[in-house]
PDB file of C-alpha atoms in Angstrom:
ATOM      1  CA  ALA A   1      41.513 186.690 188.390  1.00 79.00           C
ATOM      2  CA  GLN A   2      43.389 187.979 191.397  1.00 86.00           C
ATOM      3  CA  SER A   3      42.912 191.051 193.562  1.00 90.00           C
ATOM      4  CA  VAL A   4      44.157 192.512 196.816  1.00 94.00           C
ATOM      5  CA  THR A   5      42.415 194.742 199.325  1.00 95.00           C
ATOM      6  CA  GLN A   6      44.365 196.636 201.945  1.00 96.00           C
ATOM      7  CA  LEU A   7      42.169 197.953 204.715  1.00 93.00           C
ATOM      8  CA  GLY A   8      43.175 201.436 205.807  1.00 91.00           C
ATOM      9  CA  SER A   9      45.075 203.779 203.537  1.00 93.00           C
ATOM     10  CA  HIS A  10      46.780 205.293 206.576  1.00 96.00           C
ATOM     11  CA  VAL A  11      47.684 203.706 209.902  1.00 97.00           C
ATOM     12  CA  SER A  12      49.267 205.602 212.765  1.00 97.00           C
ATOM     13  CA  VAL A  13      50.904 203.901 215.760  1.00 97.00           C
ATOM     14  CA  SER A  14      53.019 205.023 218.680  1.00 97.00           C
ATOM     15  CA  GLU A  15      56.660 204.044 218.840  1.00 97.00           C
ATOM     16  CA  GLY A  16      56.894 200.687 220.602  1.00 97.00           C
ATOM     17  CA  ALA A  17      53.298 199.720 219.831  1.00 97.00           C
ATOM     18  CA  LEU A  18      52.094 196.776 217.778  1.00 97.00           C
ATOM     19  CA  VAL A  19      51.933 197.280 214.023  1.00 98.00           C
ATOM     20  CA  LEU A  20      49.085 195.537 212.172  1.00 98.00           C
ATOM     21  CA  LEU A  21      48.551 196.150 208.474  1.00 98.00           C
ATOM     22  CA  ARG A  22      45.666 194.269 206.913  1.00 97.00           C
ATOM     23  CA  CYS A  23      45.603 192.521 203.560  1.00 97.00           C
ATOM     24  CA  ASN A  24      42.887 190.349 202.049  1.00 96.00           C
ATOM     25  CA  TYR A  25      43.220 188.651 198.708  1.00 94.00           C
ATOM     26  CA  SER A  26      41.095 187.001 196.087  1.00 91.00           C
ATOM     27  CA  SER A  27      42.565 184.364 193.815  1.00 84.00           C
ATOM     28  CA  SER A  28      41.233 181.611 191.579  1.00 78.00           C
ATOM     29  CA  VAL A  29      44.537 179.740 191.836  1.00 78.00           C
ATOM     30  CA  PRO A  30      46.752 178.976 194.848  1.00 79.00           C
ATOM     31  CA  PRO A  31      48.109 182.391 195.719  1.00 85.00           C
ATOM     32  CA  TYR A  32      51.617 183.547 196.330  1.00 90.00           C
ATOM     33  CA  LEU A  33      51.622 186.604 198.561  1.00 93.00           C
ATOM     34  CA  PHE A  34      54.099 189.375 199.141  1.00 94.00           C
ATOM     35  CA  TRP A  35      54.603 192.420 201.302  1.00 97.00           C
ATOM     36  CA  TYR A  36      56.753 195.225 199.946  1.00 96.00           C
ATOM     37  CA  VAL A  37      57.837 198.442 201.665  1.00 96.00           C
ATOM     38  CA  GLN A  38      58.482 201.745 199.926  1.00 93.00           C
ATOM     39  CA  TYR A  39      60.450 204.430 201.692  1.00 91.00           C
ATOM     40  CA  PRO A  40      60.101 208.023 200.433  1.00 84.00           C
ATOM     41  CA  ASN A  41      61.610 208.529 196.977  1.00 78.00           C
ATOM     42  CA  GLN A  42      62.811 204.938 196.811  1.00 82.00           C
ATOM     43  CA  GLY A  43      61.781 201.794 194.970  1.00 84.00           C
ATOM     44  CA  LEU A  44      59.982 198.873 196.530  1.00 91.00           C
ATOM     45  CA  GLN A  45      61.838 196.491 198.814  1.00 93.00           C
ATOM     46  CA  LEU A  46      60.609 192.994 199.587  1.00 94.00           C
ATOM     47  CA  LEU A  47      59.726 192.465 203.257  1.00 96.00           C
ATOM     48  CA  LEU A  48      58.549 188.860 203.011  1.00 95.00           C
ATOM     49  CA  LYS A  49      56.754 186.384 200.781  1.00 92.00           C
ATOM     50  CA  TYR A  50      54.471 183.384 201.183  1.00 91.00           C
ATOM     51  CA  THR A  51      55.080 180.544 198.741  1.00 85.00           C
ATOM     52  CA  SER A  52      53.112 177.737 200.432  1.00 78.00           C
ATOM     53  CA  ALA A  53      55.979 176.364 202.527  1.00 76.00           C
ATOM     54  CA  ALA A  54      54.905 177.699 205.937  1.00 85.00           C
ATOM     55  CA  THR A  55      51.866 179.760 206.877  1.00 89.00           C
ATOM     56  CA  LEU A  56      53.795 182.018 209.258  1.00 94.00           C
ATOM     57  CA  VAL A  57      56.404 183.919 207.323  1.00 94.00           C
ATOM     58  CA  LYS A  58      59.168 185.949 208.909  1.00 95.00           C
ATOM     59  CA  GLY A  59      60.710 188.819 207.020  1.00 94.00           C
ATOM     60  CA  ILE A  60      63.236 191.553 207.427  1.00 94.00           C
ATOM     61  CA  ASN A  61      63.215 194.279 210.080  1.00 93.00           C
ATOM     62  CA  GLY A  62      61.195 192.171 212.538  1.00 96.00           C
ATOM     63  CA  PHE A  63      58.065 191.914 210.387  1.00 97.00           C
ATOM     64  CA  GLU A  64      56.047 188.754 209.933  1.00 97.00           C
ATOM     65  CA  ALA A  65      52.812 187.747 208.256  1.00 97.00           C
ATOM     66  CA  GLU A  66      50.475 184.798 208.592  1.00 94.00           C
ATOM     67  CA  PHE A  67      48.666 183.219 205.654  1.00 93.00           C
ATOM     68  CA  LYS A  68      45.104 182.273 206.622  1.00 93.00           C
ATOM     69  CA  LYS A  69      43.355 180.515 203.775  1.00 90.00           C
ATOM     70  CA  SER A  70      39.984 180.362 205.569  1.00 91.00           C
ATOM     71  CA  GLU A  71      40.025 184.137 205.972  1.00 92.00           C
ATOM     72  CA  THR A  72      41.807 184.863 202.657  1.00 93.00           C
ATOM     73  CA  SER A  73      44.113 187.106 204.639  1.00 95.00           C
ATOM     74  CA  PHE A  74      47.818 187.852 204.850  1.00 96.00           C
ATOM     75  CA  HIS A  75      48.127 190.517 207.540  1.00 97.00           C
ATOM     76  CA  LEU A  76      51.505 192.071 208.326  1.00 98.00           C
ATOM     77  CA  THR A  77      52.583 192.515 211.945  1.00 98.00           C
ATOM     78  CA  LYS A  78      55.480 193.760 213.993  1.00 98.00           C
ATOM     79  CA  PRO A  79      55.469 193.602 217.802  1.00 97.00           C
ATOM     80  CA  SER A  80      57.112 196.961 218.414  1.00 97.00           C
ATOM     81  CA  ALA A  81      57.107 199.879 215.972  1.00 97.00           C
ATOM     82  CA  HIS A  82      60.224 201.901 215.355  1.00 96.00           C
ATOM     83  CA  MET A  83      60.421 205.373 213.879  1.00 96.00           C
ATOM     84  CA  SER A  84      62.291 203.944 210.900  1.00 95.00           C
ATOM     85  CA  ASP A  85      59.251 201.805 210.010  1.00 96.00           C
ATOM     86  CA  ALA A  86      57.395 204.862 208.722  1.00 96.00           C
ATOM     87  CA  ALA A  87      56.810 204.107 205.036  1.00 96.00           C
ATOM     88  CA  GLU A  88      54.249 202.896 202.508  1.00 95.00           C
ATOM     89  CA  TYR A  89      53.465 199.178 202.607  1.00 97.00           C
ATOM     90  CA  PHE A  90      52.065 197.214 199.701  1.00 96.00           C
ATOM     91  CA  CYS A  91      50.532 193.754 199.687  1.00 96.00           C
ATOM     92  CA  ALA A  92      50.646 191.839 196.399  1.00 94.00           C
ATOM     93  CA  VAL A  93      49.504 188.514 194.964  1.00 92.00           C
ATOM     94  CA  SER A  94      50.654 186.429 192.034  1.00 87.00           C
ATOM     95  CA  GLY A  95      50.308 182.991 190.572  1.00 76.00           C
ATOM     96  CA  ILE A  96      53.136 180.513 190.113  1.00 71.00           C
ATOM     97  CA  GLY A  97      56.075 181.444 187.955  1.00 68.00           C
ATOM     98  CA  ASN A  98      57.210 184.901 186.996  1.00 70.00           C
ATOM     99  CA  THR A  99      53.746 186.322 186.507  1.00 81.00           C
ATOM    100  CA  PRO A 100      53.113 190.021 187.156  1.00 88.00           C
ATOM    101  CA  LEU A 101      52.149 191.038 190.651  1.00 91.00           C
ATOM    102  CA  VAL A 102      48.718 192.413 191.482  1.00 92.00           C
ATOM    103  CA  PHE A 103      49.085 195.071 194.155  1.00 93.00           C
ATOM    104  CA  GLY A 104      46.828 196.576 196.761  1.00 94.00           C
ATOM    105  CA  LYS A 105      46.566 200.349 196.969  1.00 93.00           C
ATOM    106  CA  GLY A 106      49.016 200.540 199.845  1.00 94.00           C
ATOM    107  CA  THR A 107      48.921 201.564 203.492  1.00 96.00           C
ATOM    108  CA  ARG A 108      50.948 204.476 204.748  1.00 95.00           C
ATOM    109  CA  LEU A 109      52.345 203.785 208.212  1.00 97.00           C
ATOM    110  CA  SER A 110      53.156 206.693 210.495  1.00 97.00           C
ATOM    111  CA  VAL A 111      55.029 206.158 213.760  1.00 97.00           C
ATOM    112  CA  ILE A 112      54.546 208.730 216.494  1.00 96.00           C
ATOM    113  CA  ALA A 113      57.239 209.358 219.072  1.00 93.00           C
TER     114      ALA A 113
ATOM    115  CA  GLY B   1      75.871 193.500 193.110  1.00 55.00           C
ATOM    116  CA  ALA B   2      74.134 196.290 191.245  1.00 81.00           C
ATOM    117  CA  GLY B   3      70.375 196.521 191.497  1.00 91.00           C
ATOM    118  CA  VAL B   4      67.802 197.589 188.931  1.00 94.00           C
ATOM    119  CA  SER B   5      68.522 201.057 187.631  1.00 95.00           C
ATOM    120  CA  GLN B   6      66.207 203.453 185.845  1.00 96.00           C
ATOM    121  CA  SER B   7      66.742 206.701 184.000  1.00 96.00           C
ATOM    122  CA  PRO B   8      65.931 209.473 184.115  1.00 96.00           C
ATOM    123  CA  SER B   9      64.892 209.724 187.748  1.00 95.00           C
ATOM    124  CA  ASN B  10      62.630 212.647 186.920  1.00 96.00           C
ATOM    125  CA  LYS B  11      61.105 213.769 183.640  1.00 97.00           C
ATOM    126  CA  VAL B  12      58.959 216.808 183.027  1.00 98.00           C
ATOM    127  CA  THR B  13      57.377 217.098 179.607  1.00 97.00           C
ATOM    128  CA  GLU B  14      54.685 219.006 177.819  1.00 97.00           C
ATOM    129  CA  LYS B  15      51.408 217.468 176.803  1.00 97.00           C
ATOM    130  CA  GLY B  16      51.665 215.908 173.354  1.00 97.00           C
ATOM    131  CA  LYS B  17      55.393 215.165 173.501  1.00 98.00           C
ATOM    132  CA  ASP B  18      56.887 211.674 173.362  1.00 98.00           C
ATOM    133  CA  VAL B  19      59.003 210.319 176.226  1.00 98.00           C
ATOM    134  CA  GLU B  20      61.332 207.346 176.638  1.00 98.00           C
ATOM    135  CA  LEU B  21      62.045 205.729 179.981  1.00 98.00           C
ATOM    136  CA  ARG B  22      64.941 203.318 180.428  1.00 97.00           C
ATOM    137  CA  CYS B  23      65.403 200.308 182.672  1.00 97.00           C
ATOM    138  CA  ASP B  24      68.576 198.302 183.287  1.00 96.00           C
ATOM    139  CA  PRO B  25      67.685 195.032 185.036  1.00 95.00           C
ATOM    140  CA  ILE B  26      69.902 192.989 187.303  1.00 93.00           C
ATOM    141  CA  SER B  27      72.406 191.032 185.214  1.00 91.00           C
ATOM    142  CA  GLY B  28      71.195 187.518 184.523  1.00 88.00           C
ATOM    143  CA  HIS B  29      67.544 188.226 185.242  1.00 90.00           C
ATOM    144  CA  THR B  30      65.406 186.981 182.398  1.00 89.00           C
ATOM    145  CA  ALA B  31      62.093 188.515 183.450  1.00 90.00           C
ATOM    146  CA  LEU B  32      61.439 192.255 183.311  1.00 94.00           C
ATOM    147  CA  TYR B  33      58.290 194.139 184.281  1.00 95.00           C
ATOM    148  CA  TRP B  34      56.989 197.680 183.989  1.00 97.00           C
ATOM    149  CA  TYR B  35      54.485 199.039 186.488  1.00 97.00           C
ATOM    150  CA  ARG B  36      52.870 202.446 186.911  1.00 96.00           C
ATOM    151  CA  GLN B  37      52.135 204.095 190.247  1.00 93.00           C
ATOM    152  CA  ARG B  38      49.754 207.016 190.107  1.00 91.00           C
ATOM    153  CA  LEU B  39      49.275 209.300 193.092  1.00 85.00           C
ATOM    154  CA  GLY B  40      47.267 207.580 195.813  1.00 77.00           C
ATOM    155  CA  GLN B  41      47.043 204.354 193.857  1.00 81.00           C
ATOM    156  CA  GLY B  42      48.727 201.004 194.023  1.00 82.00           C
ATOM    157  CA  LEU B  43      50.990 199.736 191.307  1.00 90.00           C
ATOM    158  CA  GLU B  44      49.409 198.863 187.972  1.00 94.00           C
ATOM    159  CA  PHE B  45      51.042 196.259 185.751  1.00 94.00           C
ATOM    160  CA  LEU B  46      51.891 197.521 182.266  1.00 96.00           C
ATOM    161  CA  ILE B  47      54.012 194.970 180.394  1.00 95.00           C
ATOM    162  CA  TYR B  48      56.119 191.885 181.078  1.00 92.00           C
ATOM    163  CA  PHE B  49      59.065 190.378 179.199  1.00 92.00           C
ATOM    164  CA  GLN B  50      60.258 186.813 179.775  1.00 88.00           C
ATOM    165  CA  GLY B  51      63.355 185.783 177.867  1.00 83.00           C
ATOM    166  CA  ASN B  52      62.706 185.498 174.142  1.00 83.00           C
ATOM    167  CA  SER B  53      58.980 184.926 174.506  1.00 86.00           C
ATOM    168  CA  ALA B  54      56.458 187.421 173.169  1.00 88.00           C
ATOM    169  CA  PRO B  55      55.850 190.099 175.809  1.00 91.00           C
ATOM    170  CA  ASP B  56      52.633 190.205 177.817  1.00 92.00           C
ATOM    171  CA  LYS B  57      51.194 193.608 176.881  1.00 93.00           C
ATOM    172  CA  SER B  58      47.840 193.106 178.571  1.00 92.00           C
ATOM    173  CA  GLY B  59      48.364 195.962 181.035  1.00 93.00           C
ATOM    174  CA  LEU B  60      49.186 198.712 178.559  1.00 96.00           C
ATOM    175  CA  PRO B  61      46.447 201.363 178.935  1.00 94.00           C
ATOM    176  CA  SER B  62      46.446 202.556 175.310  1.00 95.00           C
ATOM    177  CA  ASP B  63      48.295 202.213 172.008  1.00 96.00           C
ATOM    178  CA  ARG B  64      50.309 205.285 172.943  1.00 97.00           C
ATOM    179  CA  PHE B  65      52.309 203.027 175.252  1.00 97.00           C
ATOM    180  CA  SER B  66      54.915 200.599 173.944  1.00 97.00           C
ATOM    181  CA  ALA B  67      58.021 198.893 175.244  1.00 96.00           C
ATOM    182  CA  GLU B  68      61.013 197.071 173.858  1.00 95.00           C
ATOM    183  CA  ARG B  69      63.669 194.910 175.373  1.00 94.00           C
ATOM    184  CA  THR B  70      67.021 194.045 173.854  1.00 85.00           C
ATOM    185  CA  GLY B  71      67.687 190.369 174.572  1.00 80.00           C
ATOM    186  CA  GLU B  72      67.768 189.959 178.325  1.00 80.00           C
ATOM    187  CA  SER B  73      69.087 193.405 179.074  1.00 88.00           C
ATOM    188  CA  VAL B  74      67.915 196.989 178.738  1.00 94.00           C
ATOM    189  CA  SER B  75      64.256 197.875 178.260  1.00 96.00           C
ATOM    190  CA  THR B  76      62.723 201.117 177.045  1.00 97.00           C
ATOM    191  CA  LEU B  77      59.158 202.207 177.759  1.00 98.00           C
ATOM    192  CA  THR B  78      57.880 204.774 175.260  1.00 98.00           C
ATOM    193  CA  ILE B  79      54.843 206.955 175.727  1.00 98.00           C
ATOM    194  CA  GLN B  80      53.714 208.841 172.649  1.00 98.00           C
ATOM    195  CA  ARG B  81      51.655 212.029 172.656  1.00 98.00           C
ATOM    196  CA  THR B  82      51.733 212.230 176.446  1.00 97.00           C
ATOM    197  CA  GLN B  83      48.617 213.258 178.328  1.00 97.00           C
ATOM    198  CA  GLN B  84      48.294 214.707 181.820  1.00 96.00           C
ATOM    199  CA  GLU B  85      46.837 211.430 183.095  1.00 95.00           C
ATOM    200  CA  ASP B  86      50.139 209.759 182.196  1.00 96.00           C
ATOM    201  CA  SER B  87      51.774 211.596 185.106  1.00 97.00           C
ATOM    202  CA  ALA B  88      52.957 208.890 187.486  1.00 96.00           C
ATOM    203  CA  VAL B  89      55.988 207.056 188.796  1.00 95.00           C
ATOM    204  CA  TYR B  90      57.020 204.327 186.369  1.00 97.00           C
ATOM    205  CA  LEU B  91      58.690 201.399 188.102  1.00 96.00           C
ATOM    206  CA  CYS B  92      60.709 198.649 186.523  1.00 96.00           C
ATOM    207  CA  ALA B  93      61.384 195.283 188.157  1.00 95.00           C
ATOM    208  CA  SER B  94      63.356 192.194 187.207  1.00 93.00           C
ATOM    209  CA  SER B  95      63.486 188.629 188.447  1.00 90.00           C
ATOM    210  CA  PRO B  96      65.458 185.484 187.669  1.00 86.00           C
ATOM    211  CA  ARG B  97      63.735 182.594 185.981  1.00 71.00           C
ATOM    212  CA  THR B  98      63.409 179.558 188.229  1.00 63.00           C
ATOM    213  CA  SER B  99      61.079 177.006 186.744  1.00 59.00           C
ATOM    214  CA  GLY B 100      58.116 176.091 188.914  1.00 59.00           C
ATOM    215  CA  ARG B 101      58.939 178.610 191.632  1.00 67.00           C
ATOM    216  CA  VAL B 102      57.884 182.083 192.577  1.00 71.00           C
ATOM    217  CA  ASP B 103      60.800 184.451 192.301  1.00 78.00           C
ATOM    218  CA  THR B 104      61.166 187.791 193.978  1.00 86.00           C
ATOM    219  CA  GLN B 105      60.784 190.841 191.785  1.00 91.00           C
ATOM    220  CA  TYR B 106      63.469 193.437 192.441  1.00 92.00           C
ATOM    221  CA  PHE B 107      62.399 196.993 191.829  1.00 93.00           C
ATOM    222  CA  GLY B 108      64.268 200.005 190.569  1.00 94.00           C
ATOM    223  CA  PRO B 109      63.873 203.484 192.100  1.00 92.00           C
ATOM    224  CA  GLY B 110      61.424 204.566 189.413  1.00 94.00           C
ATOM    225  CA  THR B 111      61.074 207.457 186.985  1.00 96.00           C
ATOM    226  CA  ARG B 112      58.737 210.247 188.063  1.00 96.00           C
ATOM    227  CA  LEU B 113      56.980 211.561 184.954  1.00 97.00           C
ATOM    228  CA  THR B 114      55.158 214.878 185.073  1.00 97.00           C
ATOM    229  CA  VAL B 115      53.118 215.962 182.057  1.00 97.00           C
ATOM    230  CA  LEU B 116      52.286 219.653 182.057  1.00 96.00           C
TER     231      LEU B 116
END
């Protein structure tokens, strides 16, 4: 069985500040991990994914995430927040192949000018 | 190229009515998924189609929910005798089939269903 926990349903940061969105997973098989972003009234867009190649994964829009097996974590970071980063962020886990994703409940990021 | 499309974008219905939601996946994608996103919740898996294999229906919440897919193209999610708790955004995603790898799922914009 797989599950994802996202700590903090709402995170607020100042423009230019570090963004840190937390994700912890549970998986009985080697996990594949994803971060998706959802802008208001839009579908989900993939930010980045971990597929066991490298533990530090770089994604779009300056985001990156580090897979830490010992901590069962896959936290999302960005050095400097921009107003356009305000959105809902979802962490997800799956097994190998085209299996359905198991999502966390999401974290809403607000960026304050 | 074109992404995943869904119709309608919004649907308001009365309790007890049946609704049909449509998904057009990206051309050439063999896998298709339906998820549900209720207010304040993450996405819940509903059903998964992979090529000509039997669909994985393990996420369907009740027998009022069903889905069909024509070959590797359009899919329709049907909810019979809708209830207020069915109100949610229904998201469709598709992905290519690459054996032994983990493919990205590409999501449509969703259908917002409101049951009065």
